[in-house]
Amino acid sequence: MISLQNISKQFGRFKVLTDVSFSCNKGECIALIGPNGSGKTTIIKSILGMVIPDSGTITFRGKSIANDYNYRSDIGYMPQMGRYPENMSIGQVLGMMKDIRKIPENLLDEDLIKSFGINKLLDKRMGTLSGGTRQKVSACLAFMFGSQALIMDEPSAGLDPVSSEILREKILIEKEKSKLVIITSHVLSELDDLITEVIYMQDGRMLFQKSLHALRKDTGEEKLSRAIARVMRQQDESDGLQEARVNTSELRN
Ligand code: ADP
Ligand code: MG
């Protein structure tokens, strides 16, 4: 459904993404993980056309997204930091988005609005909201238009545990409908039982893309956080081994 081929991006002299390629299909729930600053948000923004890569191609449903904005209506996006007109009320923001998207009222998905209790807060101005409530509004908007692909950037950052669980259950329901879900998170524990695949980023490069099943099998670890830790250790060890080989061959020469 979404495919990246050899995507690179530089901000000034700083390389943020180097030759990133991966594909993801509908029905999958993909965890895009990696340390802070490894390029996760830049990848997501590139998929959404908010960042234009220096090189490489991104396709959505087989078509390049370059110079074509229509594909975006099929992606529900929850940004890491939602920015809204501070003077508008929650109700006005929701109304404005409905006007822009022009989707019949009966096709709107307002489940999260109900379960987060947003209906009671419609008159509150965006500028007065706590970070968590702002996140809830972002989540409501991401799911509201029934998009076939859902991209969420650190969705549970700032959410209280009950709201996190509500969001998690909603993600599971949508995943069962064969949608594509991409989630970035640095809290690995909340991704267990949710995801089918892992893409691991480091310093702007993709280190691996693996199914959760393969990751568990390869590492013998059930928990995602432990499995990732083990892969990283293996990586360090093989790097160390390679260095040792280089050093010994240098000694011989
Ligand atoms: P992550 O989401 O994995 O934490 P980001 O994709 O947000 O990482 O950022 C990757 C790196 O790119 C960071 O070092 C960040 O400071 C830098 N970066 C992101 N956006 C910009 C920008 N618009 N201009 C300059 N540097 C940027
Ligand atoms: Mg980020």
Coordinates of C-alpha atoms in Angstrom, one line a residue, residues 44-241:
I44 CA 6.1 10.0 8.3
K45 CA 6.1 13.6 7.1
S46 CA 7.7 12.4 3.8
I47 CA 4.9 9.9 3.4
L48 CA 2.4 12.7 4.0
G49 CA 4.1 15.1 1.6
M50 CA 5.0 17.5 4.4
V51 CA 8.7 16.9 3.8
I52 CA 10.0 16.5 0.3
P53 CA 12.8 14.0 0.1
D54 CA 16.0 14.9 -1.8
S55 CA 16.0 11.6 -3.7
G56 CA 14.0 8.4 -3.9
T57 CA 10.4 7.6 -4.6
I58 CA 7.3 7.1 -2.4
T59 CA 4.3 5.3 -3.8
F60 CA 0.8 5.0 -2.3
R61 CA -1.3 2.2 -3.9
G62 CA 1.3 1.9 -6.6
K63 CA 1.3 5.5 -7.7
S64 CA 4.1 8.0 -6.9
I65 CA 2.9 10.7 -4.5
A66 CA 5.0 13.4 -6.1
N67 CA 2.8 16.2 -7.5
D68 CA -0.4 14.4 -6.4
Y69 CA -2.2 15.4 -3.1
N70 CA -5.4 13.3 -3.5
Y71 CA -3.9 10.2 -1.9
R72 CA -3.8 12.0 1.4
S73 CA -7.5 11.9 1.9
D74 CA -7.0 8.1 2.4
I75 CA -4.6 8.6 5.3
G76 CA -5.6 9.4 8.9
Y77 CA -2.7 11.1 10.5
M78 CA -2.2 11.8 14.2
P79 CA 0.8 14.1 14.5
Q80 CA 3.4 14.0 17.2
M81 CA 2.5 17.6 18.0
G82 CA -0.9 18.7 16.8
R83 CA -1.0 22.4 15.9
Y84 CA -4.4 24.1 15.8
P85 CA -5.7 27.6 15.7
E86 CA -5.5 28.5 19.4
N87 CA -8.6 30.6 19.4
M88 CA -10.9 28.0 18.0
S89 CA -13.0 25.7 20.2
I90 CA -12.7 21.9 19.9
G91 CA -16.2 21.9 18.3
Q92 CA -15.1 24.5 15.7
V93 CA -11.9 22.5 14.8
L94 CA -13.9 19.3 14.4
G95 CA -16.5 21.1 12.3
M96 CA -13.9 22.8 10.2
M97 CA -12.3 19.4 9.4
K98 CA -15.6 17.9 8.5
D99 CA -16.3 20.8 6.1
I100 CA -12.9 20.4 4.5
R101 CA -13.2 16.6 4.1
K102 CA -16.9 16.7 2.9
I103 CA -17.7 13.2 4.1
P104 CA -21.4 12.5 4.8
E105 CA -22.2 12.7 8.5
N106 CA -23.4 9.1 8.6
L107 CA -20.0 7.8 7.4
L108 CA -18.0 9.6 10.1
D109 CA -16.4 7.5 12.7
E110 CA -17.0 9.4 16.0
D111 CA -16.2 6.4 18.3
L112 CA -13.2 8.1 19.9
I113 CA -15.1 11.4 20.4
K114 CA -17.6 9.4 22.5
S115 CA -15.1 7.2 24.4
F116 CA -12.8 10.1 25.2
G117 CA -15.8 12.2 26.4
I118 CA -14.9 15.0 23.9
N119 CA -18.5 15.9 23.5
K120 CA -18.5 17.6 26.9
L121 CA -15.5 19.7 26.0
L122 CA -16.7 21.1 22.6
D123 CA -16.7 24.7 23.8
K124 CA -13.1 24.7 25.2
R125 CA -10.6 26.7 23.2
M126 CA -7.7 24.8 21.7
G127 CA -5.2 27.2 23.4
T128 CA -6.4 26.3 26.8
L129 CA -6.2 22.5 26.5
S130 CA -3.7 20.3 28.3
G131 CA -1.3 18.3 26.2
G132 CA -3.3 15.1 26.7
T133 CA -6.6 16.6 25.6
R134 CA -4.9 18.1 22.6
Q135 CA -3.7 14.5 21.8
K136 CA -7.2 13.2 22.1
V137 CA -8.5 15.8 19.6
S138 CA -5.7 14.7 17.2
A139 CA -6.7 11.1 17.7
C140 CA -10.4 11.8 17.1
L141 CA -9.5 13.6 13.8
A142 CA -7.2 10.8 12.6
F143 CA -9.9 8.2 12.9
M144 CA -12.9 10.3 12.0
F145 CA -12.9 10.0 8.2
G146 CA -12.6 6.2 8.0
S147 CA -9.3 6.3 6.1
Q148 CA -7.8 3.1 4.9
A149 CA -4.3 3.9 6.2
L150 CA -3.6 5.3 9.7
I151 CA -0.4 6.9 10.6
M152 CA 0.3 7.8 14.3
D153 CA 3.4 9.5 15.5
E154 CA 3.9 8.8 19.2
P155 CA 0.2 8.5 19.8
S156 CA 0.2 7.8 23.5
A157 CA 2.7 10.5 24.5
G158 CA 0.9 12.7 27.0
L159 CA -2.2 10.4 27.3
D160 CA -3.2 9.1 30.7
P161 CA -3.3 5.3 31.0
V162 CA -7.0 4.9 30.6
S163 CA -7.0 7.0 27.4
S164 CA -4.0 5.2 26.1
E165 CA -5.9 1.9 26.5
I166 CA -9.0 3.4 24.7
L167 CA -6.8 4.4 21.8
R168 CA -5.1 1.0 21.7
E169 CA -8.4 -0.8 21.5
K170 CA -9.5 1.5 18.7
I171 CA -6.3 0.8 16.8
L172 CA -7.0 -3.0 17.2
I173 CA -10.5 -2.6 15.8
E174 CA -9.3 -0.7 12.8
K175 CA -6.5 -3.2 12.2
E176 CA -9.0 -6.0 12.1
K177 CA -10.7 -4.1 9.3
S178 CA -7.6 -4.8 7.2
K179 CA -6.4 -1.3 7.3
L180 CA -2.7 -0.3 7.3
V181 CA -1.6 1.1 10.6
I182 CA 1.9 2.7 11.1
I183 CA 2.8 3.7 14.7
T184 CA 5.9 5.3 16.0
S185 CA 6.6 4.9 19.6
H186 CA 9.5 4.9 22.0
V187 CA 7.4 3.1 24.6
L188 CA 7.9 -0.4 23.3
S189 CA 5.8 -2.2 26.0
E190 CA 2.6 -0.7 24.6
L191 CA 3.2 -2.1 21.1
D192 CA 3.3 -5.8 22.2
D193 CA 0.0 -7.6 21.0
L194 CA -0.7 -4.7 18.6
I195 CA 1.9 -4.8 15.9
T196 CA 2.7 -7.4 13.2
E197 CA 5.9 -5.9 12.0
V198 CA 8.9 -3.8 13.1
I199 CA 10.9 -1.2 11.2
Y200 CA 14.0 -0.2 13.1
M201 CA 15.7 3.2 12.4
Q202 CA 19.0 4.4 13.6
D203 CA 20.9 7.6 12.6
G204 CA 18.6 8.0 9.6
R205 CA 19.1 4.5 8.3
M206 CA 16.8 1.5 8.4
L207 CA 18.6 -1.2 10.3
F208 CA 15.9 -3.9 9.7
Q209 CA 12.3 -4.6 8.8
K210 CA 11.1 -7.8 10.4
S211 CA 7.8 -9.4 11.2
L212 CA 7.1 -9.6 15.0
H213 CA 6.9 -13.4 14.5
A214 CA 10.4 -13.6 12.9
L215 CA 11.8 -11.2 15.5
R216 CA 10.5 -13.3 18.3
K217 CA 11.8 -16.5 16.7
D218 CA 15.2 -15.1 15.9
T219 CA 15.8 -13.7 19.3
G220 CA 13.9 -16.2 21.5
E221 CA 12.3 -13.3 23.3
E222 CA 8.6 -12.8 23.6
K223 CA 8.5 -9.1 24.6
L224 CA 9.3 -6.6 21.9
S225 CA 11.6 -4.5 24.1
R226 CA 13.7 -7.5 25.0
A227 CA 13.8 -8.8 21.4
I228 CA 15.0 -5.4 20.1
A229 CA 17.6 -5.2 22.9
R230 CA 18.9 -8.6 21.8
V231 CA 19.1 -7.6 18.1
M232 CA 21.0 -4.5 19.0
R233 CA 23.4 -6.5 21.1
Q234 CA 23.9 -9.0 18.3
Q235 CA 24.5 -6.1 15.9
D236 CA 27.2 -4.6 18.3
E237 CA 28.9 -7.9 18.6
S238 CA 29.1 -8.5 14.9
D239 CA 30.3 -4.9 14.4
G240 CA 33.0 -5.7 17.0
L241 CA 33.9 -8.9 15.3

